[in-house]
Each structure stands twice: as C-alpha cells, then as structure tokens.
Coordinates of C-alpha atoms and ligand atoms in Angstrom, one line a residue:
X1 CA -34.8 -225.7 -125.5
X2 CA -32.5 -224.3 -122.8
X3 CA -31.9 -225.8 -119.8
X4 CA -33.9 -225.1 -116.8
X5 CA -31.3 -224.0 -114.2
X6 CA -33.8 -221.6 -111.5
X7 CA -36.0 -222.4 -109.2
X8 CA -38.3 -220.1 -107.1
X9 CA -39.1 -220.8 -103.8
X10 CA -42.1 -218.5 -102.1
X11 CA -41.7 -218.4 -98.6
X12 CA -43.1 -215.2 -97.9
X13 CA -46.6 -217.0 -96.0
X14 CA -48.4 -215.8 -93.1
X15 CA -48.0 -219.4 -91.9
X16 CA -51.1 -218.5 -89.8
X17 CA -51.8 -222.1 -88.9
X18 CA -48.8 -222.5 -87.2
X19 CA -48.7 -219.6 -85.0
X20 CA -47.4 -218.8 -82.8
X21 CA -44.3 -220.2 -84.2
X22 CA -44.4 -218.8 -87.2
X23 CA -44.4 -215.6 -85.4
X24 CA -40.4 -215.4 -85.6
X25 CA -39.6 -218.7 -87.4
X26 CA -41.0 -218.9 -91.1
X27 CA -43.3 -221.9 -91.4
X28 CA -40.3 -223.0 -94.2
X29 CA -37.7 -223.5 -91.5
X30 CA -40.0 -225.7 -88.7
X31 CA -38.3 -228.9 -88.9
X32 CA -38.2 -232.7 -90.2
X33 CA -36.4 -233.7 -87.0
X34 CA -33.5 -232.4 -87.3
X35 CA -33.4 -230.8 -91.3
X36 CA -35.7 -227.8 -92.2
X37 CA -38.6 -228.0 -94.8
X38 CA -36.7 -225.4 -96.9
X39 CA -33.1 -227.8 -96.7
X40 CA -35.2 -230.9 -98.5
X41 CA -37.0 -228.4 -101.3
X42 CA -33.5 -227.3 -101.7
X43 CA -31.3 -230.1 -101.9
X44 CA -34.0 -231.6 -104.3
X45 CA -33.8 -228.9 -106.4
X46 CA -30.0 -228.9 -106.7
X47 CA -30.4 -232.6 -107.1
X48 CA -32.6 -231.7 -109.9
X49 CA -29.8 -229.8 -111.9
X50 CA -31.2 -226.2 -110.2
X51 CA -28.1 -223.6 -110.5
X52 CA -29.9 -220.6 -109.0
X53 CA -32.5 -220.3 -105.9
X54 CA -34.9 -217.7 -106.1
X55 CA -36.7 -217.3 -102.7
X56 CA -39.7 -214.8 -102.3
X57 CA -39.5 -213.3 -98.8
X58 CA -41.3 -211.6 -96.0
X59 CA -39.8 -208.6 -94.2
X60 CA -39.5 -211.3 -91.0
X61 CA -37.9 -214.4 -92.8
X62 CA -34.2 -213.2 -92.5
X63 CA -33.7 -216.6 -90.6
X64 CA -33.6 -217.7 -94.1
X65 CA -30.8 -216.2 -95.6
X66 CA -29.1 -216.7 -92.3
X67 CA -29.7 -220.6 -92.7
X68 CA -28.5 -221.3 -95.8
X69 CA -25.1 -218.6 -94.8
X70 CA -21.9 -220.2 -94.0
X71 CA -20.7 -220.8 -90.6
X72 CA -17.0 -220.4 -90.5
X73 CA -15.9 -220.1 -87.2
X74 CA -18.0 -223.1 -86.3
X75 CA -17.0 -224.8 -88.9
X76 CA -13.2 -224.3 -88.2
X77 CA -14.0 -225.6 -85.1
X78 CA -15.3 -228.8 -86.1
X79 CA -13.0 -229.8 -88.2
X80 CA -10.4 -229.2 -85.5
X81 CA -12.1 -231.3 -83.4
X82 CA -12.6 -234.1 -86.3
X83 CA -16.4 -233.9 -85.7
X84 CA -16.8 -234.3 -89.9
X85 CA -20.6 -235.1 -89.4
X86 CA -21.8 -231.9 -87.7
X87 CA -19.4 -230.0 -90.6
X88 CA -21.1 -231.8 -93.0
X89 CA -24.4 -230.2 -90.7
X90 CA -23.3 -227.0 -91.3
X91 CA -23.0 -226.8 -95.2
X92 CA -26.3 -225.8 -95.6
X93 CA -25.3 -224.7 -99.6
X94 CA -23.0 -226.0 -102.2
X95 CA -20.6 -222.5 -102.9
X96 CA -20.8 -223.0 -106.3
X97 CA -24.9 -222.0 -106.1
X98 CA -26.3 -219.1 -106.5
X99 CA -28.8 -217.7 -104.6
X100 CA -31.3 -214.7 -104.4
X101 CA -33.6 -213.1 -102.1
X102 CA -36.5 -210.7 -103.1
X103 CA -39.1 -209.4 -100.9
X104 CA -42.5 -209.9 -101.4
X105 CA -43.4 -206.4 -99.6
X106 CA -47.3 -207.9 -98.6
X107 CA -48.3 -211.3 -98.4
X108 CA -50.7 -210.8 -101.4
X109 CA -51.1 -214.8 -102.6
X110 CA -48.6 -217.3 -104.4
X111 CA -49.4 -215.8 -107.6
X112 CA -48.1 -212.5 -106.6
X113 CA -45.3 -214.0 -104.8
X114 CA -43.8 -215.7 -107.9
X115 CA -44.5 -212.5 -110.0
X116 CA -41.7 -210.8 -108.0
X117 CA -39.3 -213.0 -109.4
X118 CA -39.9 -212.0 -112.7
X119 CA -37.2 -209.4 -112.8
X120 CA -34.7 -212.7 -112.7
X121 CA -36.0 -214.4 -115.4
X122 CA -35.5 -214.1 -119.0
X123 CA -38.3 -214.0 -121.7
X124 CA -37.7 -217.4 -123.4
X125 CA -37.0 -219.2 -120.2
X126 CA -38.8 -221.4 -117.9
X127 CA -38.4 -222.0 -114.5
X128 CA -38.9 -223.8 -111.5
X129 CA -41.7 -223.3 -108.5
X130 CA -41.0 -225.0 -105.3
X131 CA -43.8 -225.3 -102.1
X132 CA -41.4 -226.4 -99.4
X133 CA -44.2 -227.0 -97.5
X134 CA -45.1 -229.8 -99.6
X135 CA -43.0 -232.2 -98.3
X136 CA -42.0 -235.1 -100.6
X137 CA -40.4 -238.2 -100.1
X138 CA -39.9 -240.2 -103.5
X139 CA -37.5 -243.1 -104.8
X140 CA -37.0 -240.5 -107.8
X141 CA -36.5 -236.9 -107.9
X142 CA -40.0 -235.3 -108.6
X143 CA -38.9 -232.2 -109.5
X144 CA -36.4 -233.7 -112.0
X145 CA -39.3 -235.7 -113.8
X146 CA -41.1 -232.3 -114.9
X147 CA -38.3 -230.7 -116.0
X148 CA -37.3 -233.5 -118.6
X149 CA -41.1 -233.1 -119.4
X150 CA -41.0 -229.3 -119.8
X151 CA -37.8 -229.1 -121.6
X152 CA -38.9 -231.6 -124.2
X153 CA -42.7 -230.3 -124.3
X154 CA -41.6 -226.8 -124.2
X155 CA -44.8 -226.8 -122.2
X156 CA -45.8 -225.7 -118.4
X157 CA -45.6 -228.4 -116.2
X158 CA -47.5 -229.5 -112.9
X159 CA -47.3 -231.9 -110.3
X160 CA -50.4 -233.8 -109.4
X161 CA -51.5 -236.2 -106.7
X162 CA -54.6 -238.8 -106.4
X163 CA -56.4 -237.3 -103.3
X164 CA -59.0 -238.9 -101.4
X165 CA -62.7 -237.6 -102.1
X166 CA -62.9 -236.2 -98.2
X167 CA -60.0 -233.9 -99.0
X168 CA -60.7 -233.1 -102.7
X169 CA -62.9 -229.6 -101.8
X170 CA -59.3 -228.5 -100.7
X171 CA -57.4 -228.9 -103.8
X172 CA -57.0 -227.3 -107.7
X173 CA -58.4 -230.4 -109.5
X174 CA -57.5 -231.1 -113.1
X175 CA -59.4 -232.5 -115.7
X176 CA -57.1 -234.5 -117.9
X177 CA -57.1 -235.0 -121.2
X178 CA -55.9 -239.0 -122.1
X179 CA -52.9 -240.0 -120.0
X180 CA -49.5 -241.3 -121.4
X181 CA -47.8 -242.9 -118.6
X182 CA -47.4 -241.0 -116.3
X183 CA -48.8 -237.5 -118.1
X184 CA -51.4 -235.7 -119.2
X185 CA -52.6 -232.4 -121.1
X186 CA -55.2 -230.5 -118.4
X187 CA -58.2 -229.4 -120.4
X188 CA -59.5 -227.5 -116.9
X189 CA -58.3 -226.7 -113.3
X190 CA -61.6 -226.6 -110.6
X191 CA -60.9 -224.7 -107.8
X192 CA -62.2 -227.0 -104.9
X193 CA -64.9 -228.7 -106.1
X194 CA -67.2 -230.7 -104.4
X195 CA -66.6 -234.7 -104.6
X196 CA -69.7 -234.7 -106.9
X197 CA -68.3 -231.8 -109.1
X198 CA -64.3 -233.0 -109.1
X199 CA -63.5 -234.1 -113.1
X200 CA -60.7 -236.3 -111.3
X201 CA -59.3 -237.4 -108.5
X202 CA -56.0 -235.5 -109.0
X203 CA -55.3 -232.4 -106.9
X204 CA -52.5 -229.9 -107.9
X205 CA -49.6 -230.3 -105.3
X206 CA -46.5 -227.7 -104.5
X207 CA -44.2 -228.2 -107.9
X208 CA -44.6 -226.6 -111.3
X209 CA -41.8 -226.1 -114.2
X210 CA -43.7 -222.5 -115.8
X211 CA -43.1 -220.2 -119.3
X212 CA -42.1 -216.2 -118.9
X213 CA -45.5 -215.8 -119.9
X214 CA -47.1 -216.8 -116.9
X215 CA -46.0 -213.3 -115.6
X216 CA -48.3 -211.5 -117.8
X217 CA -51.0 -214.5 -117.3
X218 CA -50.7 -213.4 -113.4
X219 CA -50.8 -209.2 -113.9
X220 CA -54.3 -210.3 -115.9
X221 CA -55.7 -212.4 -113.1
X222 CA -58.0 -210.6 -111.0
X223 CA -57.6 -210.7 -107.2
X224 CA -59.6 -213.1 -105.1
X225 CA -62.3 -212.7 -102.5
X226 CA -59.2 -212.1 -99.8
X227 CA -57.3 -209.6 -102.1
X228 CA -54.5 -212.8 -103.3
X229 CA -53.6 -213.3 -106.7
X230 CA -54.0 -217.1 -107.3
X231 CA -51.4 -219.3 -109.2
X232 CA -54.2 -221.4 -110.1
X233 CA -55.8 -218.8 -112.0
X234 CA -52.4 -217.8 -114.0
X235 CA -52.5 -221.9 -114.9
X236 CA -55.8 -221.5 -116.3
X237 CA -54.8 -218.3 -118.5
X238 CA -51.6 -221.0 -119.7
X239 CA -54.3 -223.4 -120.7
X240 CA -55.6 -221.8 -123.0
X241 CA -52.5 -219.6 -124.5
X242 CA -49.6 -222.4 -124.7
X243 CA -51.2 -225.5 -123.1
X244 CA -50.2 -226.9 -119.4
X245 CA -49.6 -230.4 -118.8
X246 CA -49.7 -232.6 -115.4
X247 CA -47.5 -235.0 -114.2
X248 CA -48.8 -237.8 -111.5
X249 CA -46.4 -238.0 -108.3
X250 CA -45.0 -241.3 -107.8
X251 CA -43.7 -240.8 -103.7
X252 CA -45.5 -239.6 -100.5
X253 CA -46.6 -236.1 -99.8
X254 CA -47.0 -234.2 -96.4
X255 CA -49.2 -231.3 -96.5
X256 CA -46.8 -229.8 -93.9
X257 CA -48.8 -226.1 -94.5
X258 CA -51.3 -228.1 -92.0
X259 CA -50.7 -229.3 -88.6
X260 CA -51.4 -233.0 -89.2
X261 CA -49.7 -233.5 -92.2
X262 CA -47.0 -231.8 -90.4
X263 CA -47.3 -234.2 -87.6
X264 CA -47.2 -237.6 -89.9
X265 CA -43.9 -236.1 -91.8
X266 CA -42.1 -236.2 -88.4
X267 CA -43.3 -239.7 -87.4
X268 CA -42.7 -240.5 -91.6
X269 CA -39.2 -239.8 -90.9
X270 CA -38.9 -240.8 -87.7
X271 CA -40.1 -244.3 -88.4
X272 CA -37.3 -245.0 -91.3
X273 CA -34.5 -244.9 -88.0
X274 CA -34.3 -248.0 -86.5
X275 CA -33.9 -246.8 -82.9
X276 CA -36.5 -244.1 -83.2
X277 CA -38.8 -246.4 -84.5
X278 CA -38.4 -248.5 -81.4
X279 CA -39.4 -245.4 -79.0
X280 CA -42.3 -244.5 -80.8
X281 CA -43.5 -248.1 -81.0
X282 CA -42.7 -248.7 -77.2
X283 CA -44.6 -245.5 -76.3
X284 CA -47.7 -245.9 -78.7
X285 CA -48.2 -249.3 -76.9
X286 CA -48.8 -247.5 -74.3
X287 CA -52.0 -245.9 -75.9
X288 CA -54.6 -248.0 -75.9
Ligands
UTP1 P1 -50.2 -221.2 -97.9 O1 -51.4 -221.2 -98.7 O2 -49.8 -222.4 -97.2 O3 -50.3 -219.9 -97.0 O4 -49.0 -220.8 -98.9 P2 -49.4 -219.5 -95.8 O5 -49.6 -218.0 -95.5 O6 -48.0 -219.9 -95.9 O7 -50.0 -220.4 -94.6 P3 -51.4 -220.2 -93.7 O8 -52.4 -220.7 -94.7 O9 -51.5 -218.8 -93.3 O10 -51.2 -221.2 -92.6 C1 -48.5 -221.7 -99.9 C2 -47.0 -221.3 -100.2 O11 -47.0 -220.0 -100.8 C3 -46.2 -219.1 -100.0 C4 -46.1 -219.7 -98.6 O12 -44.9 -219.3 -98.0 C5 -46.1 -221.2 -98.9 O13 -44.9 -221.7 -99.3 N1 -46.9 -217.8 -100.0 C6 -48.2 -217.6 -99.8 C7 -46.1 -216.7 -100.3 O14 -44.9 -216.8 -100.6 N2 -46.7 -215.4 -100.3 C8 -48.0 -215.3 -100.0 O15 -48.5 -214.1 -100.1 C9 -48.8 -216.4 -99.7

C-alpha cells in the first residue's frame, strides 16, 4: 500500500478549560517550558516519515501559522552573532515540508474538524490524526508504530492507553478482540462507560492512522447532544465496514487538554534537567 506521508492536526478547539489563555493563544501553542504542544506533535510526525501537515483551524489561531513561519531577519541576526542554539530555536519547520491550513468555520467536534481535510486527501489513501494535546513522551516514535501497522494491515489504526478505573468514565473504551503483541482488532468502542460497564481497561488516546472512507463514515454520523460530530462514532461506522485495529502505547501521556495533566507535563520535563530538577526539589521541600 502507499505510503502514509499526511498528517492532520485539529487545532481548531475552544480550549475552554484553559481560558482565559486560550482567549488569544490556541491551547496547541501553551508551552512544555520552553517548546509548544503543537512543535513536539510536529517534530514526531516528521520523525514518523509525515511529508505534509494538515492543521484544522479557528478563525483566532493565526499564531499558528505564524509559529511554524520563518524568521529571517532574526535569524540573520543570530548567526551573525554565532548564537547557533537560538537559530536552531528559530527553525520551527524543515523547508522541504509542506504544510496546509484549512479553517474549520465553527468548532463543531473533532469529527467535523478532520472532515475538512478531506478535500486534501485522495480516495485510496490513509492518513494521519494528530491530538497535540496529548502529549507523549516515548523511547519509540508512537506515531511511527501505527503507521507500519496500517500500511501493512491496510486497516485503520488507533492508539490506546491502560487507564485507571477512576478515569475510565472519561475515555472511548475498546473491547479487543485477542491481542498479538502489542495489537488488537476492536470488536466495540464504549463511549465513557462506567468502571462496571468498561470491556477493558484501554481508553482511546490522541493518535489514529484512518481510510478515505472515514469521511463518508463521519457525514453519516449524527450530531451529539452539544451539536459535535464525534470521531468516535466515525470509528464505530469503520468497525463494522473495513475493521479498526488498536495499538497499546508504550511511553507516558499527558492529558495536556486538562489543567493537571498539563501541570505534570511541565514538572515531566522539567525533572529530566539536572539543574531544574534541583529547584523544584529544593522548593517542594519546602512543602510539607
Ligand atoms: P477537546 O475535546 O480537548 O476540546 O478537543 P477543546 O475545545 O480543544 O478544549 P475544551 O474541552 O474546550 O477545554 C480535542 C482536540 O480536537 C480539536 C482540539 O483543538 C483538540 O486538539 N478540536 C475540537 C477541533 O479541532 N475542533 C473542534 O471543533 C473541537
């Protein structure tokens, strides 16, 4: 099968639980320390093999495009200067990818943000999905793991993490059919169950490798109680057409959509710099 060379990145969110930052700055561009959400789902996509981005906008989110832009002036400057580490800052893009913004005109749901990129893709290919505010850190690419699966399944793929029972009511939760490694067909997706009702303990998390078809899966959906169309409820139309499988996430995840898991990111990172790590030991110990 061809090669899997876009990825779509919908960033065209209220971001409501981060207002009022998110009033001018999209929730995708709050920052790891020093490096945007949006600059880790990107550089793990290009690390992936992703040739084209695809992000799904708001009317607000030019801070974006503006991010990713070149800087030349600036960058002149450094390099003058022989400051190569804040050049190195500064190229926010490899030139040779591409990269595409379409508006999402009203913040109707993920499903109808990644049916606007449908214009982009061609009918016998499959693309990426990206949540940038599902922040990953792994030893191995995770997004490069379901695209080897997808291109040699030819089949939708997800990402899936164990989550504990207290969170589970918060998740899509698959039921698996019998796992190979590190795989599985999904037989069913549960919209937040209860603990009691969850057919596993895995939770559908911000990465998916999708089929054409899941654009005319998502104009059949209906929309939800607060007028979204659901990607969930496009993957449970794929179940049943061409099959979906799920792949378990070997790193750590940050819910980053939610202010503590936002939070634990930043300490996350923090805590892997030796001198950091010192200051925030020095000052917890100052907690009791
Ligand atoms: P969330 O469910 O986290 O929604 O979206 P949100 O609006 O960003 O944040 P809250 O809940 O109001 O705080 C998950 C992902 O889907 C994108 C978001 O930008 C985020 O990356 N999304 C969501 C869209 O692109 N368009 C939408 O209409 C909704």
């Amino acid at each position: 099968m061809k090669k899997i060379s876009k990825a779509v990145f919908p960033v065209g969110g209220m971001g409501t639980r981060f207002l009022p930052a998110t009033k001018s700055i999209p929730k995708e561009l709050l920052p790891i320390i020093d490096k945007p959400l949006i600059q880790y789902a990107v550089e793990e996509a290009i690390d992936a093999g992703i040739e084209t981005l695809i992000f799904i906008t708001s009317a607000s989110k030019h801070a974006i495009s503006d991010h990713f832009d070149p800087m030349p002036d600036l960058r002149a400057k450094f390099v003058a200067e022989n400051k190569h580490h804040l050049v190195e800052k500064l190229d926010t893009l490899p030139l040779e990818i591409q990269r595409v913004f379409i508006p999402q005109g009203q913040p109707l749901g993920l499903g109808h943000a990644v049916l606007q990129a449908k214009p982009l893709i061609e009918e016998n290919e499959m693309f990426a999905v990206i949540l940038a505010d599902d922040f990953i850190q792994a030893n191995n690419n995770p997004l490069r793991r379901l695209l080897t699966l997808a291109e040699q399944q030819g089949a939708a793929t997800i990402s899936v993490e164990a989550v504990e029972p207290e969170r589970i009511s918060s998740y899509g939760v698959i039921a698996p059919d019998a796992w190979h490694d590190d795989y599985a067909q999904v037989n069913a997706i549960i919209e937040k169950p209860a603990v009691v009702d969850a057919p596993s303990e895995y939770g559908v998390i911000g990465r998916y490798v999708l089929p054409y078809s899941v654009f005319a899966a998502l104009n059949q959906v209906t929309m939800d109680q607060n007028n979204e169309i659901q990607l969930t409820d496009a993957l449970k139309v794929l179940i049943d057409q061409s099959g979906l499988q799920a792949v378990k996430l070997l790193g750590q995840r940050f819910d980053c959509g939610s202010q503590d898991g936002f939070v634990m990111a930043n300490l996350h990172v923090a805590m892997q710099d030796e001198t950091l790590l010192r200051k925030i030991k020095d000052y917890l110990s100052k907690w009791e």
